[in-house]
PDB file of C-alpha atoms in Angstrom:
ATOM      1  CA  MET A  45     -27.350 -37.163 -21.290  1.00  0.00           C
ATOM      2  CA  ASP A  46     -26.410 -37.306 -24.989  1.00  0.00           C
ATOM      3  CA  LYS A  47     -29.613 -39.163 -25.798  1.00  0.00           C
ATOM      4  CA  THR A  48     -32.034 -36.684 -24.237  1.00  0.00           C
ATOM      5  CA  PRO A  49     -34.165 -35.283 -27.075  1.00  0.00           C
ATOM      6  CA  ARG A  50     -34.072 -31.530 -27.679  1.00  0.00           C
ATOM      7  CA  GLY A  51     -37.718 -31.164 -26.689  1.00  0.00           C
ATOM      8  CA  LEU A  52     -37.130 -32.681 -23.248  1.00  0.00           C
ATOM      9  CA  ARG A  53     -34.257 -30.363 -22.357  1.00  0.00           C
ATOM     10  CA  LEU A  54     -34.539 -27.132 -20.383  1.00  0.00           C
ATOM     11  CA  HIS A  55     -34.170 -24.428 -23.057  1.00  0.00           C
ATOM     12  CA  ILE A  56     -32.101 -21.425 -21.996  1.00  0.00           C
ATOM     13  CA  ALA A  57     -32.242 -18.546 -24.480  1.00  0.00           C
ATOM     14  CA  ILE A  58     -29.341 -16.092 -24.563  1.00  0.00           C
ATOM     15  CA  LEU A  59     -30.791 -12.739 -25.627  1.00  0.00           C
ATOM     16  CA  GLY A  60     -29.491  -9.205 -25.981  1.00  0.00           C
ATOM     17  CA  ARG A  61     -28.311  -6.494 -28.330  1.00  0.00           C
ATOM     18  CA  ARG A  62     -25.738  -6.990 -31.066  1.00  0.00           C
ATOM     19  CA  ASN A  63     -22.208  -7.268 -29.661  1.00  0.00           C
ATOM     20  CA  ALA A  64     -23.401  -7.494 -26.062  1.00  0.00           C
ATOM     21  CA  GLY A  65     -21.291 -10.628 -25.631  1.00  0.00           C
ATOM     22  CA  LYS A  66     -23.913 -13.358 -26.171  1.00  0.00           C
ATOM     23  CA  SER A  67     -21.739 -15.577 -28.373  1.00  0.00           C
ATOM     24  CA  SER A  68     -18.705 -15.061 -26.144  1.00  0.00           C
ATOM     25  CA  LEU A  69     -20.877 -16.058 -23.179  1.00  0.00           C
ATOM     26  CA  ILE A  70     -22.073 -19.336 -24.724  1.00  0.00           C
ATOM     27  CA  ASN A  71     -18.467 -20.136 -25.679  1.00  0.00           C
ATOM     28  CA  ALA A  72     -17.314 -19.425 -22.115  1.00  0.00           C
ATOM     29  CA  ILE A  73     -20.126 -21.456 -20.524  1.00  0.00           C
ATOM     30  CA  THR A  74     -19.473 -24.470 -22.761  1.00  0.00           C
ATOM     31  CA  ASN A  75     -15.705 -23.973 -22.816  1.00  0.00           C
ATOM     32  CA  GLN A  76     -15.897 -24.457 -26.597  1.00  0.00           C
ATOM     33  CA  ASP A  77     -15.802 -22.237 -29.667  1.00  0.00           C
ATOM     34  CA  ILE A  78     -19.284 -23.131 -30.883  1.00  0.00           C
ATOM     35  CA  ALA A  79     -20.414 -19.613 -31.831  1.00  0.00           C
ATOM     36  CA  LEU A  80     -18.565 -17.171 -34.056  1.00  0.00           C
ATOM     37  CA  VAL A  81     -17.355 -14.108 -32.175  1.00  0.00           C
ATOM     38  CA  SER A  82     -16.571 -10.851 -33.949  1.00  0.00           C
ATOM     39  CA  SER A  83     -16.555  -7.130 -33.317  1.00  0.00           C
ATOM     40  CA  ILE A  84     -18.751  -6.779 -36.413  1.00  0.00           C
ATOM     41  CA  PRO A  85     -22.395  -6.314 -35.333  1.00  0.00           C
ATOM     42  CA  GLY A  86     -24.758  -8.947 -36.695  1.00  0.00           C
ATOM     43  CA  THR A  87     -22.289 -11.845 -36.828  1.00  0.00           C
ATOM     44  CA  THR A  88     -24.820 -14.294 -35.373  1.00  0.00           C
ATOM     45  CA  THR A  89     -27.448 -14.852 -38.040  1.00  0.00           C
ATOM     46  CA  ASP A  90     -29.170 -18.071 -37.009  1.00  0.00           C
ATOM     47  CA  PRO A  91     -29.694 -19.432 -33.514  1.00  0.00           C
ATOM     48  CA  VAL A  92     -26.801 -21.570 -32.269  1.00  0.00           C
ATOM     49  CA  TYR A  93     -27.888 -24.567 -30.177  1.00  0.00           C
ATOM     50  CA  LYS A  94     -25.666 -26.397 -27.697  1.00  0.00           C
ATOM     51  CA  ALA A  95     -26.871 -29.394 -25.715  1.00  0.00           C
ATOM     52  CA  MET A  96     -25.133 -30.057 -22.424  1.00  0.00           C
ATOM     53  CA  GLU A  97     -25.701 -31.218 -18.864  1.00  0.00           C
ATOM     54  CA  VAL A  98     -25.548 -28.781 -15.971  1.00  0.00           C
ATOM     55  CA  PRO A  99     -25.892 -30.241 -12.479  1.00  0.00           C
ATOM     56  CA  PRO A 100     -28.322 -29.860 -10.751  1.00  0.00           C
ATOM     57  CA  LEU A 101     -30.476 -28.747 -13.719  1.00  0.00           C
ATOM     58  CA  GLY A 102     -29.793 -31.834 -15.817  1.00  0.00           C
ATOM     59  CA  PRO A 103     -29.931 -31.802 -19.608  1.00  0.00           C
ATOM     60  CA  ILE A 104     -30.219 -28.303 -21.059  1.00  0.00           C
ATOM     61  CA  MET A 105     -30.165 -26.633 -24.446  1.00  0.00           C
ATOM     62  CA  LEU A 106     -28.337 -23.298 -24.599  1.00  0.00           C
ATOM     63  CA  VAL A 107     -29.472 -21.126 -27.495  1.00  0.00           C
ATOM     64  CA  ASP A 108     -27.382 -18.174 -28.680  1.00  0.00           C
ATOM     65  CA  THR A 109     -29.432 -15.684 -30.704  1.00  0.00           C
ATOM     66  CA  ALA A 110     -28.999 -12.727 -33.029  1.00  0.00           C
ATOM     67  CA  GLY A 111     -29.152  -9.218 -31.581  1.00  0.00           C
ATOM     68  CA  ILE A 112     -32.588  -7.893 -30.698  1.00  0.00           C
ATOM     69  CA  ASP A 113     -31.564  -4.497 -32.085  1.00  0.00           C
ATOM     70  CA  ASP A 114     -30.579  -5.736 -35.552  1.00  0.00           C
ATOM     71  CA  GLU A 115     -31.430  -3.426 -38.448  1.00  0.00           C
ATOM     72  CA  GLY A 116     -32.440  -3.577 -42.077  1.00  0.00           C
ATOM     73  CA  GLU A 117     -34.395  -6.209 -43.970  1.00  0.00           C
ATOM     74  CA  LEU A 118     -31.974  -9.030 -43.132  1.00  0.00           C
ATOM     75  CA  GLY A 119     -31.721  -7.809 -39.543  1.00  0.00           C
ATOM     76  CA  GLN A 120     -35.477  -8.035 -39.120  1.00  0.00           C
ATOM     77  CA  LYS A 121     -35.372 -11.656 -40.277  1.00  0.00           C
ATOM     78  CA  ARG A 122     -32.717 -12.343 -37.622  1.00  0.00           C
ATOM     79  CA  VAL A 123     -34.821 -10.650 -34.940  1.00  0.00           C
ATOM     80  CA  LYS A 124     -37.817 -12.750 -36.012  1.00  0.00           C
ATOM     81  CA  ARG A 125     -35.759 -15.921 -35.475  1.00  0.00           C
ATOM     82  CA  THR A 126     -34.679 -14.645 -32.073  1.00  0.00           C
ATOM     83  CA  MET A 127     -38.330 -14.117 -31.136  1.00  0.00           C
ATOM     84  CA  LYS A 128     -39.114 -17.649 -32.319  1.00  0.00           C
ATOM     85  CA  VAL A 129     -36.477 -18.989 -29.893  1.00  0.00           C
ATOM     86  CA  LEU A 130     -38.203 -17.083 -27.108  1.00  0.00           C
ATOM     87  CA  GLU A 131     -41.413 -19.036 -27.836  1.00  0.00           C
ATOM     88  CA  THR A 132     -39.753 -22.252 -26.635  1.00  0.00           C
ATOM     89  CA  ALA A 133     -37.533 -20.786 -23.913  1.00  0.00           C
ATOM     90  CA  ASP A 134     -37.924 -22.063 -20.384  1.00  0.00           C
ATOM     91  CA  VAL A 135     -35.419 -19.511 -19.043  1.00  0.00           C
ATOM     92  CA  ALA A 136     -33.814 -16.435 -20.572  1.00  0.00           C
ATOM     93  CA  LEU A 137     -30.455 -14.816 -19.968  1.00  0.00           C
ATOM     94  CA  LEU A 138     -30.736 -11.147 -20.895  1.00  0.00           C
ATOM     95  CA  VAL A 139     -27.163 -10.240 -21.806  1.00  0.00           C
ATOM     96  CA  VAL A 140     -26.132  -6.587 -21.517  1.00  0.00           C
ATOM     97  CA  ASP A 141     -22.760  -4.997 -22.241  1.00  0.00           C
ATOM     98  CA  GLY A 142     -21.769  -3.720 -18.799  1.00  0.00           C
ATOM     99  CA  ARG A 143     -20.002  -0.714 -20.306  1.00  0.00           C
ATOM    100  CA  LEU A 144     -23.213   0.477 -21.980  1.00  0.00           C
ATOM    101  CA  GLY A 145     -25.951  -0.524 -19.545  1.00  0.00           C
ATOM    102  CA  LEU A 146     -29.587  -1.231 -20.320  1.00  0.00           C
ATOM    103  CA  SER A 147     -31.102   0.146 -23.513  1.00  0.00           C
ATOM    104  CA  SER A 148     -34.732   0.467 -24.562  1.00  0.00           C
ATOM    105  CA  PHE A 149     -34.271  -2.817 -26.485  1.00  0.00           C
ATOM    106  CA  ASP A 150     -33.115  -4.557 -23.279  1.00  0.00           C
ATOM    107  CA  GLN A 151     -35.971  -3.092 -21.275  1.00  0.00           C
ATOM    108  CA  GLY A 152     -38.434  -4.238 -23.941  1.00  0.00           C
ATOM    109  CA  MET A 153     -37.015  -7.759 -23.827  1.00  0.00           C
ATOM    110  CA  ALA A 154     -37.228  -7.771 -20.020  1.00  0.00           C
ATOM    111  CA  ALA A 155     -40.877  -6.734 -20.247  1.00  0.00           C
ATOM    112  CA  LEU A 156     -41.573  -9.396 -22.882  1.00  0.00           C
ATOM    113  CA  CYS A 157     -40.021 -12.143 -20.740  1.00  0.00           C
ATOM    114  CA  SER A 158     -42.056 -10.982 -17.757  1.00  0.00           C
ATOM    115  CA  GLU A 159     -45.284 -10.828 -19.803  1.00  0.00           C
ATOM    116  CA  ARG A 160     -44.714 -14.345 -21.111  1.00  0.00           C
ATOM    117  CA  LYS A 161     -43.842 -15.537 -17.608  1.00  0.00           C
ATOM    118  CA  ILE A 162     -40.397 -16.717 -18.721  1.00  0.00           C
ATOM    119  CA  PRO A 163     -38.021 -16.680 -15.750  1.00  0.00           C
ATOM    120  CA  TRP A 164     -35.025 -14.531 -16.651  1.00  0.00           C
ATOM    121  CA  LEU A 165     -31.927 -13.040 -15.205  1.00  0.00           C
ATOM    122  CA  LEU A 166     -29.793 -10.094 -16.143  1.00  0.00           C
ATOM    123  CA  VAL A 167     -26.224 -10.937 -17.167  1.00  0.00           C
ATOM    124  CA  TYR A 168     -23.841  -8.036 -17.485  1.00  0.00           C
ATOM    125  CA  THR A 169     -20.861  -8.933 -19.667  1.00  0.00           C
ATOM    126  CA  LYS A 170     -17.406  -7.428 -20.053  1.00  0.00           C
ATOM    127  CA  GLY A 171     -17.129  -7.197 -16.269  1.00  0.00           C
ATOM    128  CA  ASP A 172     -13.353  -7.028 -16.564  1.00  0.00           C
ATOM    129  CA  LEU A 173     -13.774  -3.613 -18.227  1.00  0.00           C
ATOM    130  CA  VAL A 174     -16.128  -2.061 -15.654  1.00  0.00           C
ATOM    131  CA  ALA A 175     -15.249  -0.422 -12.335  1.00  0.00           C
ATOM    132  CA  GLU A 176     -16.379  -2.278  -9.211  1.00  0.00           C
ATOM    133  CA  ASP A 177     -18.460   0.641  -7.897  1.00  0.00           C
ATOM    134  CA  ARG A 178     -20.421   0.805 -11.173  1.00  0.00           C
ATOM    135  CA  LYS A 179     -21.009  -2.958 -11.033  1.00  0.00           C
ATOM    136  CA  ALA A 180     -22.357  -2.734  -7.495  1.00  0.00           C
ATOM    137  CA  ARG A 181     -24.587   0.251  -8.301  1.00  0.00           C
ATOM    138  CA  LEU A 182     -26.092  -1.272 -11.471  1.00  0.00           C
ATOM    139  CA  ALA A 183     -26.629  -4.658  -9.821  1.00  0.00           C
ATOM    140  CA  ARG A 184     -28.401  -3.040  -6.878  1.00  0.00           C
ATOM    141  CA  GLU A 185     -30.581  -0.778  -9.075  1.00  0.00           C
ATOM    142  CA  HIS A 186     -31.653  -3.509 -11.465  1.00  0.00           C
ATOM    143  CA  ARG A 187     -32.204  -6.143  -8.824  1.00  0.00           C
ATOM    144  CA  ILE A 188     -34.647  -3.719  -7.185  1.00  0.00           C
ATOM    145  CA  LYS A 189     -36.254  -2.550 -10.457  1.00  0.00           C
ATOM    146  CA  TYR A 190     -36.750  -5.966 -12.031  1.00  0.00           C
ATOM    147  CA  ASP A 191     -36.651  -8.313  -9.026  1.00  0.00           C
ATOM    148  CA  VAL A 192     -34.389 -10.744 -10.906  1.00  0.00           C
ATOM    149  CA  PRO A 193     -30.885 -12.046 -10.251  1.00  0.00           C
ATOM    150  CA  VAL A 194     -28.141  -9.832 -11.655  1.00  0.00           C
ATOM    151  CA  LEU A 195     -24.810 -11.377 -12.600  1.00  0.00           C
ATOM    152  CA  TRP A 196     -21.535  -9.863 -13.759  1.00  0.00           C
ATOM    153  CA  VAL A 197     -19.351 -12.005 -16.000  1.00  0.00           C
ATOM    154  CA  SER A 198     -16.228 -11.749 -18.103  1.00  0.00           C
ATOM    155  CA  SER A 199     -15.833 -14.172 -20.962  1.00  0.00           C
ATOM    156  CA  VAL A 200     -12.173 -13.144 -21.186  1.00  0.00           C
ATOM    157  CA  THR A 201     -11.151 -13.787 -17.556  1.00  0.00           C
ATOM    158  CA  LYS A 202     -13.991 -16.317 -16.941  1.00  0.00           C
ATOM    159  CA  ALA A 203     -15.048 -14.383 -13.835  1.00  0.00           C
ATOM    160  CA  GLY A 204     -18.659 -15.158 -12.954  1.00  0.00           C
ATOM    161  CA  ILE A 205     -18.983 -17.930 -15.529  1.00  0.00           C
TER     162      ILE A 205
END
């Protein structure tokens, strides 16, 4: 597994708005602190790559990205790097803060993944902070609207990871 070249791994891009929980998600999935986590928007500047093996998928490359809603001149450079990651993505996890729901940025990213024929799924984070009835309603609505799997996770409690 360690010797599988980056190019031969299944690339899974972790996309979403700033502070949606992308870096916390990659840390929870890998059970390591590989990405900086902060309440300050724009903490992730460059893509963070983590090679691992996930049965039954085999060797994968998880890629944490900067927020798709970043602002300013530097923010636009971060967004450009996020879009570059999407060029090599085999699968995308669209990460959405469950307390806030889908934004126009998220909907645009969903459309982009669909246009590029990149399989994707919707991952709502911060599930420990959202009422169960809201979780069920949003999952049902978005599963119907986008015809993709919808997951609820909590990087704090590890639920859904």
